[in-house]
XYZ file of C-alpha atoms in Angstrom:
713
model
C 0.000 0.000 0.000
C 2.845 2.398 0.888
C 4.546 1.711 -2.432
C 1.275 2.401 -4.270
C 0.828 5.698 -2.396
C 4.380 6.758 -3.292
C 3.740 5.884 -6.921
C 0.473 7.861 -6.923
C 2.311 10.833 -5.380
C 4.992 10.716 -8.078
C 2.300 10.494 -10.739
C 0.551 13.556 -9.299
C 3.827 15.518 -9.273
C 4.517 14.505 -12.875
C 1.059 15.638 -13.968
C 1.538 18.932 -12.133
C 4.886 19.587 -13.813
C 3.345 18.753 -17.172
C 0.613 21.337 -16.630
C 3.197 23.939 -15.586
C 5.131 23.309 -18.780
C 1.937 23.653 -20.801
C 1.028 26.986 -19.254
C 4.578 28.366 -19.616
C 4.149 29.628 -23.181
C 4.567 33.053 -24.631
C 1.779 35.139 -26.102
C 3.335 34.633 -29.536
C 3.116 30.860 -29.037
C -0.577 31.162 -28.170
C -1.242 33.252 -31.270
C 0.116 30.587 -33.604
C -1.563 27.600 -31.937
C -3.099 25.128 -34.384
C -5.075 22.029 -33.575
C -3.233 18.736 -33.969
C -6.107 16.332 -33.376
C -9.379 18.108 -32.706
C -11.596 19.405 -35.495
C -13.159 22.836 -35.571
C -16.937 23.076 -35.532
C -16.986 24.004 -39.210
C -14.909 20.951 -40.111
C -17.086 18.651 -38.005
C -20.239 19.892 -39.709
C -18.755 18.986 -43.089
C -17.875 15.403 -42.082
C -20.063 13.058 -44.111
C -22.104 10.082 -42.901
C -23.220 7.035 -44.911
C -25.206 4.932 -42.409
C -28.220 7.282 -42.411
C -29.168 6.810 -46.073
C -26.533 4.709 -47.851
C -25.296 7.846 -49.606
C -22.825 10.406 -48.292
C -24.496 13.318 -46.534
C -23.247 15.797 -43.981
C -24.657 15.432 -40.475
C -26.881 18.444 -41.104
C -28.285 16.979 -44.338
C -28.581 13.351 -43.160
C -32.153 11.984 -42.869
C -31.592 10.876 -39.262
C -30.498 12.141 -35.868
C -26.827 11.301 -36.192
C -23.348 11.825 -34.809
C -19.914 11.223 -36.317
C -16.732 10.778 -34.313
C -13.530 11.024 -36.336
C -10.134 9.462 -35.672
C -8.801 12.932 -34.815
C -11.480 13.392 -32.191
C -10.839 9.927 -30.747
C -7.175 10.848 -30.348
C -8.092 14.077 -28.632
C -10.330 12.208 -26.188
C -7.538 9.835 -25.193
C -9.924 6.896 -25.659
C -8.473 3.414 -26.107
C -11.646 1.331 -26.580
C -14.877 1.751 -28.507
C -17.133 2.058 -25.454
C -15.057 4.984 -24.133
C -15.754 6.879 -27.358
C -19.475 6.081 -27.473
C -19.983 7.456 -23.983
C -19.928 10.939 -25.542
C -23.048 10.341 -27.675
C -26.266 11.922 -26.298
C -28.961 9.381 -25.461
C -26.520 6.454 -25.610
C -25.407 4.768 -22.389
C -22.564 2.247 -22.379
C -23.199 -0.359 -19.704
C -21.556 -3.709 -18.986
C -22.622 -7.345 -18.768
C -22.087 -9.361 -15.612
C -20.560 -12.128 -17.739
C -17.158 -11.050 -19.179
C -17.766 -7.367 -18.297
C -18.055 -6.575 -22.000
C -19.828 -3.320 -22.938
C -23.479 -2.964 -23.892
C -25.086 -0.035 -25.752
C -28.472 1.288 -24.606
C -30.240 3.905 -26.729
C -32.954 6.091 -25.201
C -33.964 3.753 -22.377
C -34.291 0.653 -24.563
C -32.596 -2.063 -22.539
C -32.529 -5.863 -22.586
C -30.262 -8.417 -20.951
C -28.102 -9.232 -23.978
C -28.415 -5.862 -25.736
C -29.792 -7.144 -29.064
C -31.621 -3.903 -29.912
C -28.535 -1.985 -31.102
C -27.142 -2.817 -34.537
C -23.359 -2.850 -34.824
C -21.853 -2.550 -38.300
C -18.216 -2.807 -39.315
C -17.787 -1.077 -42.684
C -21.528 -1.452 -43.207
C -21.603 -5.203 -42.503
C -23.664 -6.344 -39.484
C -22.017 -8.236 -36.675
C -24.009 -10.046 -34.016
C -24.320 -13.417 -32.336
C -27.121 -15.689 -33.545
C -26.972 -17.452 -30.184
C -28.066 -14.602 -27.884
C -28.220 -11.620 -30.219
C -25.270 -9.947 -28.509
C -23.244 -7.270 -30.257
C -19.882 -8.066 -28.720
C -19.182 -11.744 -28.134
C -16.630 -13.116 -28.641
C -14.480 -10.122 -29.497
C -15.477 -7.576 -26.891
C -14.807 -3.877 -27.236
C -12.892 -2.966 -30.361
C -9.611 -1.026 -30.013
C -9.689 2.345 -31.728
C -6.361 2.755 -33.529
C -7.739 1.148 -36.698
C -10.926 3.271 -36.731
C -11.239 6.108 -39.266
C -14.617 7.264 -37.962
C -17.695 6.068 -36.091
C -21.184 6.871 -37.354
C -24.015 6.675 -34.817
C -27.713 6.817 -35.691
C -30.137 7.336 -32.810
C -33.478 5.807 -33.661
C -34.586 2.986 -35.987
C -32.865 2.063 -39.246
C -34.519 -1.181 -40.362
C -35.831 0.394 -43.584
C -32.206 0.467 -44.742
C -30.260 -1.959 -42.535
C -32.848 -4.597 -41.630
C -32.910 -6.639 -38.439
C -31.751 -5.197 -35.115
C -31.422 -1.590 -36.379
C -33.974 -1.063 -33.648
C -33.017 1.581 -31.108
C -29.888 2.738 -32.917
C -27.098 1.926 -35.355
C -23.331 2.091 -34.785
C -21.244 1.914 -37.955
C -17.470 1.578 -37.553
C -15.426 2.628 -40.587
C -11.887 1.243 -40.503
C -8.830 3.014 -41.872
C -7.735 2.696 -45.478
C -4.358 3.442 -47.030
C -5.363 7.090 -47.491
C -6.185 7.407 -43.786
C -2.814 6.003 -42.646
C -0.461 7.107 -45.479
C 2.764 5.695 -44.087
C 3.693 3.583 -41.094
C 2.776 4.107 -37.459
C 4.015 2.060 -34.521
C 2.826 2.654 -31.003
C 2.678 1.271 -27.514
C 0.843 1.882 -24.277
C 1.476 0.796 -20.695
C -0.859 1.352 -17.805
C -2.193 0.318 -14.458
C -3.346 -3.272 -13.841
C -0.276 -4.520 -15.715
C -1.725 -3.311 -19.024
C 0.476 -3.583 -22.128
C -0.564 -2.681 -25.655
C 1.197 -2.376 -29.003
C 0.063 -1.606 -32.537
C 1.321 -1.266 -36.088
C -0.462 0.583 -38.891
C 0.665 0.734 -42.508
C -0.880 2.438 -45.515
C 0.649 2.793 -48.967
C 0.572 1.792 -52.617
C 1.710 -1.531 -54.062
C 1.708 -1.079 -57.818
C -1.812 0.027 -58.761
C -3.312 -1.094 -55.443
C -3.809 0.733 -52.161
C -2.915 -1.448 -49.183
C -3.625 -0.852 -45.493
C -2.627 -3.155 -42.663
C -3.315 -2.843 -38.949
C -2.199 -5.121 -36.124
C -3.018 -4.510 -32.447
C -2.215 -6.478 -29.293
C -3.369 -6.011 -25.707
C -2.710 -7.850 -22.465
C -4.009 -6.781 -19.065
C -4.854 -8.200 -15.662
C -8.052 -6.124 -15.544
C -9.184 -3.941 -12.666
C -10.525 -6.837 -10.569
C -12.908 -4.719 -8.493
C -14.294 -6.454 -5.417
C -17.759 -8.009 -5.307
C -19.075 -8.206 -1.755
C -21.820 -10.780 -2.436
C -22.594 -13.082 -5.341
C -25.257 -15.609 -6.286
C -23.518 -18.304 -4.251
C -23.921 -16.094 -1.171
C -27.685 -16.627 -1.526
C -27.211 -20.380 -1.921
C -25.048 -20.446 1.206
C -27.733 -18.688 3.217
C -30.422 -21.091 1.981
C -28.475 -24.373 2.290
C -26.375 -23.349 5.319
C -23.045 -23.727 3.473
C -19.944 -21.550 3.207
C -18.812 -21.973 -0.399
C -19.037 -18.424 -1.777
C -15.791 -16.775 -2.856
C -17.245 -13.341 -2.108
C -15.970 -10.910 -1.076
C -13.601 -11.348 -3.980
C -12.471 -9.767 -7.246
C -14.389 -10.116 -10.479
C -12.413 -12.243 -12.918
C -10.907 -9.962 -15.560
C -7.399 -11.414 -15.499
C -7.357 -13.275 -18.820
C -7.753 -10.185 -20.965
C -5.506 -10.522 -23.960
C -6.464 -9.817 -27.519
C -5.160 -9.650 -31.069
C -6.788 -7.628 -33.862
C -5.565 -7.760 -37.458
C -7.035 -6.177 -40.590
C -5.933 -6.036 -44.224
C -7.642 -3.547 -46.554
C -6.743 -3.697 -50.251
C -8.353 -1.678 -53.051
C -7.929 -1.578 -56.815
C -10.070 0.864 -58.794
C -13.669 -0.226 -58.056
C -12.744 -3.267 -55.959
C -12.028 -3.510 -52.227
C -11.033 -6.603 -50.247
C -10.947 -6.762 -46.451
C -9.657 -9.602 -44.285
C -10.078 -9.422 -40.508
C -9.048 -11.611 -37.583
C -9.735 -11.195 -33.866
C -8.587 -13.360 -30.975
C -9.760 -13.019 -27.383
C -8.913 -14.698 -24.100
C -11.231 -13.408 -21.404
C -12.099 -13.941 -17.781
C -15.663 -14.650 -16.702
C -16.331 -11.396 -14.906
C -18.837 -12.322 -12.208
C -19.325 -15.868 -13.540
C -21.735 -17.755 -15.766
C -24.562 -17.870 -13.175
C -23.452 -14.911 -11.071
C -21.082 -16.845 -8.776
C -17.441 -15.740 -8.703
C -15.296 -17.970 -10.884
C -11.625 -16.916 -10.536
C -10.284 -19.458 -13.040
C -13.117 -19.689 -15.547
C -12.770 -18.036 -18.905
C -13.359 -18.207 -22.619
C -11.380 -18.155 -25.824
C -12.975 -16.538 -28.847
C -11.936 -16.137 -32.468
C -13.510 -14.144 -35.268
C -12.697 -14.290 -38.978
C -14.168 -12.100 -41.687
C -13.588 -11.712 -45.397
C -15.552 -9.319 -47.560
C -15.194 -8.082 -51.110
C -16.970 -5.042 -52.533
C -17.402 -3.745 -56.066
C -18.475 -0.088 -56.081
C -18.747 1.818 -59.340
C -20.249 5.340 -59.157
C -20.706 5.411 -62.956
C -21.544 1.820 -63.799
C -24.028 2.567 -66.581
C -25.460 5.880 -67.727
C -27.108 7.248 -64.574
C -26.557 4.139 -62.448
C -24.293 3.661 -59.455
C -23.678 -0.003 -58.544
C -22.554 -1.638 -55.324
C -22.119 -5.417 -55.002
C -20.830 -7.032 -51.812
C -20.080 -10.530 -50.505
C -18.957 -11.353 -46.979
C -18.206 -14.381 -44.820
C -17.862 -14.430 -41.020
C -16.908 -17.258 -38.702
C -16.836 -17.070 -34.904
C -16.046 -19.471 -32.121
C -16.537 -19.108 -28.370
C -15.163 -21.785 -26.039
C -16.354 -21.413 -22.423
C -14.819 -23.246 -19.467
C -16.893 -22.477 -16.353
C -17.162 -23.397 -12.722
C -20.786 -22.374 -12.339
C -20.731 -22.631 -8.533
C -17.554 -23.025 -6.445
C -16.287 -26.109 -4.563
C -18.351 -26.789 -1.466
C -21.664 -25.903 -3.118
C -24.744 -27.855 -2.030
C -27.814 -27.497 -4.243
C -29.964 -29.762 -2.094
C -28.743 -33.150 -3.343
C -25.157 -33.366 -2.110
C -21.955 -31.375 -1.908
C -19.949 -30.600 -5.054
C -16.420 -30.792 -3.644
C -14.932 -29.855 -7.044
C -17.603 -27.317 -7.938
C -20.550 -27.265 -10.295
C -19.120 -27.168 -13.820
C -20.307 -26.534 -17.359
C -18.328 -26.175 -20.575
C -20.129 -24.672 -23.571
C -18.448 -24.353 -26.973
C -20.194 -22.666 -29.908
C -19.238 -22.199 -33.537
C -21.224 -19.788 -35.749
C -20.855 -18.707 -39.360
C -22.739 -16.511 -41.768
C -22.577 -15.420 -45.374
C -24.071 -12.298 -46.912
C -24.584 -11.103 -50.468
C -26.124 -7.813 -51.564
C -26.543 -5.758 -54.693
C -27.594 -2.109 -54.662
C -28.197 0.274 -57.523
C -28.676 4.017 -57.211
C -30.354 5.786 -60.127
C -29.541 9.471 -60.686
C -31.344 9.890 -64.002
C -34.392 11.765 -62.681
C -34.179 15.412 -61.731
C -34.009 15.915 -57.958
C -34.249 12.170 -57.222
C -31.743 9.613 -55.941
C -33.525 6.263 -56.161
C -31.920 3.330 -54.338
C -32.944 -0.250 -55.152
C -31.399 -3.147 -53.270
C -31.679 -6.852 -52.593
C -29.731 -9.266 -50.464
C -29.395 -12.701 -48.944
C -28.169 -13.911 -45.543
C -27.351 -17.420 -44.398
C -26.354 -18.057 -40.796
C -26.070 -21.098 -38.624
C -24.754 -22.399 -35.366
C -23.107 -25.383 -36.972
C -21.484 -26.944 -33.924
C -22.340 -27.025 -30.227
C -20.556 -28.834 -27.417
C -22.234 -28.836 -24.010
C -20.738 -30.713 -21.045
C -21.681 -30.464 -17.375
C -21.683 -32.380 -14.092
C -25.232 -31.569 -12.972
C -28.756 -32.040 -14.275
C -29.996 -35.107 -16.162
C -27.737 -37.779 -17.641
C -28.852 -38.233 -21.291
C -27.666 -41.847 -21.221
C -29.788 -42.944 -18.244
C -32.429 -40.257 -17.799
C -31.507 -40.034 -14.097
C -30.295 -36.935 -12.255
C -26.527 -36.706 -11.921
C -25.241 -37.067 -8.392
C -23.020 -34.413 -6.844
C -19.384 -34.663 -7.949
C -20.237 -36.684 -11.059
C -17.759 -36.363 -13.932
C -18.642 -34.105 -16.847
C -21.290 -35.634 -19.098
C -21.488 -34.759 -22.804
C -24.947 -33.442 -23.743
C -23.962 -32.530 -27.306
C -26.414 -33.643 -30.009
C -28.994 -34.706 -27.427
C -32.347 -33.118 -26.472
C -30.674 -31.987 -23.225
C -28.099 -29.772 -24.947
C -28.383 -26.013 -24.396
C -29.864 -25.487 -27.858
C -29.879 -27.579 -31.043
C -27.735 -26.730 -34.045
C -29.948 -24.504 -36.200
C -29.873 -22.424 -39.386
C -31.490 -19.194 -40.532
C -31.852 -17.574 -43.952
C -33.056 -14.083 -44.763
C -33.809 -12.495 -48.122
C -34.766 -8.856 -48.551
C -35.571 -6.129 -51.035
C -35.527 -2.396 -50.372
C -36.535 0.797 -52.139
C -35.581 4.333 -51.147
C -36.111 7.712 -52.801
C -34.338 10.898 -51.752
C -36.346 13.728 -53.316
C -34.921 17.259 -53.361
C -38.116 19.304 -53.576
C -36.349 22.646 -53.328
C -32.842 23.740 -52.545
C -33.537 23.506 -48.823
C -36.181 20.748 -48.552
C -35.437 17.045 -49.019
C -37.816 14.147 -48.385
C -36.460 10.616 -47.955
C -38.921 7.746 -48.157
C -37.952 4.109 -47.881
C -39.335 0.642 -47.325
C -37.738 -2.761 -46.839
C -39.306 -6.223 -46.962
C -37.556 -9.131 -45.175
C -38.399 -12.816 -45.343
C -36.948 -15.133 -42.676
C -36.944 -18.910 -42.844
C -37.778 -19.208 -39.126
C -39.853 -16.149 -38.144
C -41.719 -15.187 -41.325
C -42.040 -11.779 -43.008
C -41.694 -8.202 -41.857
C -42.032 -4.868 -43.676
C -40.529 -1.652 -42.337
C -41.111 1.817 -43.848
C -39.718 5.237 -42.973
C -40.030 8.885 -43.974
C -37.627 11.708 -43.214
C -38.184 15.389 -44.011
C -35.114 17.608 -43.787
C -35.876 21.310 -44.125
C -33.304 24.048 -44.096
C -35.719 26.661 -42.769
C -33.015 29.336 -42.786
C -29.280 29.381 -43.284
C -28.945 28.925 -39.520
C -31.839 26.570 -38.717
C -32.414 23.031 -39.964
C -35.497 21.031 -38.974
C -35.985 17.272 -39.310
C -39.200 15.284 -38.950
C -38.716 11.511 -38.897
C -41.058 8.518 -38.704
C -39.603 5.038 -38.801
C -40.388 1.434 -37.978
C -37.887 -1.237 -36.970
C -37.747 -4.891 -35.964
C -35.545 -7.184 -33.932
C -35.307 -10.853 -34.904
C -35.506 -13.347 -32.000
C -32.207 -14.963 -31.068
C -31.679 -18.719 -31.264
C -31.798 -18.981 -27.464
C -35.231 -17.327 -27.470
C -36.434 -19.643 -30.219
C -34.806 -22.963 -29.420
C -33.561 -23.016 -25.801
C -34.114 -26.525 -24.375
C -33.562 -25.744 -20.695
C -36.268 -27.416 -18.589
C -36.809 -24.262 -16.528
C -36.418 -21.587 -19.204
C -37.637 -22.661 -22.639
C -37.503 -21.132 -26.081
C -40.531 -20.698 -28.305
C -40.472 -21.394 -32.047
C -43.686 -19.368 -32.494
C -42.056 -16.061 -31.512
C -42.585 -13.019 -33.701
C -40.042 -10.215 -34.212
C -40.079 -7.329 -31.770
C -41.248 -4.097 -33.438
C -40.705 -0.417 -32.764
C -42.363 2.692 -34.188
C -40.468 5.927 -33.624
C -41.346 9.618 -34.114
C -38.733 12.375 -33.968
C -38.568 16.117 -34.353
C -35.075 17.591 -34.467
C -33.750 21.148 -34.653
C -30.228 22.270 -35.423
C -29.341 25.929 -34.971
C -25.989 27.316 -36.099
C -26.020 31.089 -35.515
C -22.366 31.425 -36.510
C -19.338 29.353 -37.471
C -18.410 28.786 -33.828
C -21.643 27.571 -32.211
C -23.985 24.650 -32.867
C -27.131 23.941 -30.854
C -29.268 20.836 -31.295
C -32.554 19.678 -29.802
C -34.113 16.293 -30.568
C -37.577 15.247 -29.367
C -38.641 11.611 -29.666
C -41.471 9.229 -28.869
C -41.478 5.478 -29.473
C -43.704 2.439 -29.007
C -42.028 -0.932 -28.510
C -44.343 -3.878 -29.151
C -44.074 -7.664 -29.011
C -41.163 -7.371 -26.592
C -39.801 -10.851 -25.873
C -40.030 -11.783 -22.194
C -39.721 -15.032 -20.277
C -43.213 -15.547 -18.861
C -44.102 -17.969 -16.054
C -45.998 -21.026 -17.257
C -49.150 -22.233 -15.451
C -48.077 -24.275 -12.466
C -49.170 -27.933 -12.909
C -51.135 -29.682 -10.190
C -49.053 -31.721 -7.710
C -48.824 -35.469 -8.335
C -47.422 -38.419 -6.429
C -44.305 -38.392 -8.607
C -44.048 -34.577 -8.521
C -45.552 -33.300 -5.256
C -43.931 -29.821 -5.551
C -43.959 -28.753 -9.210
C -41.211 -26.294 -10.143
C -42.019 -22.976 -11.767
C -40.959 -22.820 -15.435
C -40.734 -19.969 -17.949
C -41.230 -19.720 -21.716
C -40.248 -16.945 -24.114
C -43.334 -14.968 -25.211
C -44.139 -11.779 -27.166
C -45.762 -10.226 -24.097
C -43.962 -6.968 -23.411
C -44.947 -3.436 -24.427
C -43.015 -0.262 -23.686
C -43.402 3.350 -24.684
C -40.876 6.100 -24.231
C -40.440 9.796 -24.793
C -37.690 12.278 -24.179
C -35.276 14.770 -25.615
C -31.579 15.317 -26.266
C -29.910 18.709 -26.147
C -26.498 19.290 -27.713
C -24.102 22.214 -27.690
C -20.790 22.404 -29.521
C -18.952 25.690 -29.142
C -15.584 26.861 -30.401
C -15.220 29.194 -27.423
C -11.863 30.451 -28.676
C -9.575 29.480 -31.486
C -8.036 26.854 -29.238
C -10.823 25.845 -26.846
C -13.806 23.743 -27.847
C -16.629 22.854 -25.456
C -18.974 19.921 -26.003
C -22.091 19.542 -23.846
C -25.094 17.273 -24.170
C -27.982 16.384 -21.892
C -30.362 13.478 -22.495
C -33.666 12.716 -20.783
C -35.929 9.728 -21.366
C -39.067 8.528 -19.628
C -40.051 4.979 -20.575
C -43.068 3.091 -19.243
C -43.795 -0.630 -19.177
C -47.302 -0.723 -20.662
C -48.288 -3.888 -18.789
C -47.238 -2.884 -15.271
C -47.636 0.896 -15.789
C -44.334 1.464 -13.975
C -41.163 3.108 -15.148
C -38.932 0.873 -17.291
C -35.904 -0.268 -15.267
C -32.119 -0.068 -15.429
C -31.468 2.517 -18.182
C -30.556 6.057 -17.003
C -33.375 8.590 -17.028
C -30.912 11.470 -17.297
C -27.364 11.767 -18.619
C -25.123 14.806 -18.749
C -21.880 14.896 -20.717
C -19.445 17.810 -20.715
C -16.058 17.906 -22.426
C -13.409 20.490 -23.175
C -10.799 20.196 -25.921
C -7.981 22.689 -25.364
C -5.061 23.240 -27.706
C -2.645 24.520 -25.069
C 0.279 25.150 -27.443
C 0.998 24.297 -31.028
C 2.328 20.945 -29.767
C 0.251 20.130 -26.697
C -3.451 19.642 -26.081
C -5.613 18.767 -23.110
C -8.966 16.937 -22.961
C -11.308 16.674 -19.990
C -14.695 14.911 -19.992
C -17.378 14.500 -17.337
C -20.151 11.927 -17.669
C -22.939 12.090 -15.096
C -25.303 9.076 -15.076
C -28.532 9.615 -13.123
C -31.876 8.121 -12.065
C -31.887 4.398 -12.774
C -34.780 2.278 -11.554
C -34.765 -1.283 -10.257
C -36.777 -4.076 -11.831
C -40.269 -4.458 -10.358
C -39.413 -7.561 -8.324
C -36.122 -6.087 -7.088
C -36.393 -4.710 -3.543
C -32.810 -3.471 -3.288
C -32.012 0.198 -2.764
C -32.045 2.456 -5.811
C -29.095 2.304 -8.175
C -26.603 5.000 -7.252
C -25.837 7.862 -9.623
C -22.214 8.407 -10.539
C -19.940 11.008 -12.091
C -17.158 9.659 -14.290
C -14.277 11.987 -15.158
C -11.586 11.250 -17.759
C -8.574 13.365 -18.668
C -5.828 13.146 -21.258
C -2.825 15.204 -22.279
C -1.348 14.657 -25.734
C 1.735 16.168 -27.278
C 3.715 16.177 -30.500
C 7.324 15.715 -29.349
C 8.796 16.034 -32.847
C 7.875 15.485 -36.464
C 7.795 11.741 -35.874
C 7.092 11.263 -32.159
C 3.914 11.844 -30.154
C 2.969 10.880 -26.624
C -0.020 11.020 -24.305
C -1.045 10.492 -20.714
C -4.634 9.372 -20.008
C -6.450 9.010 -16.706
C -9.877 7.408 -16.447
C -12.097 7.825 -13.389
C -9.924 10.736 -12.343
C -11.895 11.288 -9.126
C -11.629 7.574 -8.252
C -15.389 7.240 -7.736
C -16.789 3.861 -6.651
C -19.187 3.647 -9.571
C -21.412 0.673 -10.299
C -23.588 -0.576 -13.137
C -26.835 -2.413 -12.294
C -26.703 -6.169 -11.770
C -29.821 -8.187 -12.642
C -31.558 -9.482 -9.524
C -32.199 -12.842 -11.235
C -28.445 -13.403 -11.539
C -26.639 -11.253 -9.001
C -27.165 -10.106 -5.441
C -25.485 -6.727 -5.986
C -24.445 -4.261 -8.660
C -21.337 -4.489 -10.830
C -18.348 -2.446 -9.594
C -16.495 -0.428 -12.216
C -12.782 0.246 -12.327
C -10.951 2.403 -9.829
C -8.743 5.198 -11.178
C -6.775 3.976 -14.194
C -3.858 5.676 -15.933
C -1.825 4.862 -19.030
C 1.014 6.362 -21.066
C 1.278 6.069 -24.822
C 3.992 6.720 -27.425
C 3.649 6.677 -31.209
C 6.239 6.949 -33.966
C 5.315 8.027 -37.504
C 7.515 6.912 -40.410
């Protein structure tokens, strides 16, 4: 402890000296300051976005409520992972899962356990897990060095992007040769024994543009302490003492590799991606601390795109093929040694190993016709094939598929693979779609975008999703947007096919649907100030919930029937709220970014406030170019007013204020460095833990600091 205090003192002195050096500049130095990483307001307003319509539009012109975060802005923030960047988006909260502590993305109060209502795209190609609908397994939060920009759409996008573009869309655009233009090597070291390194290359090989990125990370994780876990409840009920709580959440096996090749030749572009993850279990598979359990995940992707802006007369053509393959191998001690579940003591622990392999293939063709005055007509069609083609499920509890009898405590692992007792069967899904969109420029300052998409699924039937967006430049300073859109979320394979005797899937499930109304205003009185106000109202129908089945009458063989649950389209939720944004170039060298989001969502069945998601969020950041070589970033994220689930009697979820700071400098033409501190105030912040899994909330990291160096060839 004394050594840590001395180290913290030295760090504080170093930061203080750094600030003194920054402030010790002459007036002449201040006069010639130029931004290294941050963009001026005028430049930000001219950044184009594709995810809103499929065509490039500035944020102001885009037929959606949208945000774009550039690589320069990411650098200025000092962010190292995707979820750190997305925390700056109004109306978007980045939470965490109890299992693996991976990030989740909640738009406007729309929350579910596995976060399937937010669509994540990488270069326009969807990524999600068929198994649970998650956005992040098995690769977790993406590092940011390879990202050219991030496009975020708040609100539905199924008319263009299809399934799961429900509450919002996040599109990650990776760097090309033009974005890198040379070679960059970098490294970062930080608290919790964190070590990172990366290599970026961009250049020309003959007639081709080639980009290559390689990133590596290894860390012990913050290992915050959990005072009570699910086993603590078992101990109290069965009078045992097996729980490992108080104890640290398992984040120790956090190492990752990310590699990407991007090659382009005239109209053709080929991308090859690989991700490897070794991860700890966080709180554990069933909410019981598991210090040795973990998972290994791998992700492969190959995609090829042909894009010709002048394919034939007035036609623009885009053809794309992609293949993805993922694996997730889980080794879990569900409950620790000494556990008694009512039929004997598990001296070696309750264990389950689940291994899953998924793959999918996509093909799409899109034509944009520019031959009619004031119209851009987009016609598209596509095909998706996905399957969980291999499942291995082994455990030492439950029913033995060979005998039909319950396994005794301390039985060896039994293989349930390819039996009716496996977690889910190996299943396939296909999806075909057609879409039509027209962007009509009625006058120089009024554009109407209408679109509709029809999807046919092999397992859940058909769905049609329209939208209309009116963008009106009322004056040179004021832009108004009126948006109506519908979206859907396809049930996951767990929701459809889960074979668990207590929690069952339902093959008759329908897609969840959402209808959203928005009115947005953007006011730019001068080149230094932007004000935005977005008002929204949504209705979420056919929400998939696990509903208690009728309890059967007691029998001689089953005198105390156990309560079971089945997935049903039973939930309804409505929500309304607003988002206010301010971006101000206060001086030539100081930029202030403020946004405030409010949402009020109601469960239509219970008539109570929807749980977990923050009612209010406030974000404030300053970007200060201190000298022509040094800049400082400070951000404050205040998360407020989160409700418990109806059946959860615990105290209210605590608000928290999260403060991050970074200092970045250009040491020479080739060298740059930075110092970043997250949770600067060292607040004991927590994210909500589900009462069905965990006895308490999930502790976030204590203060974390890291130092980075980069060299540009």
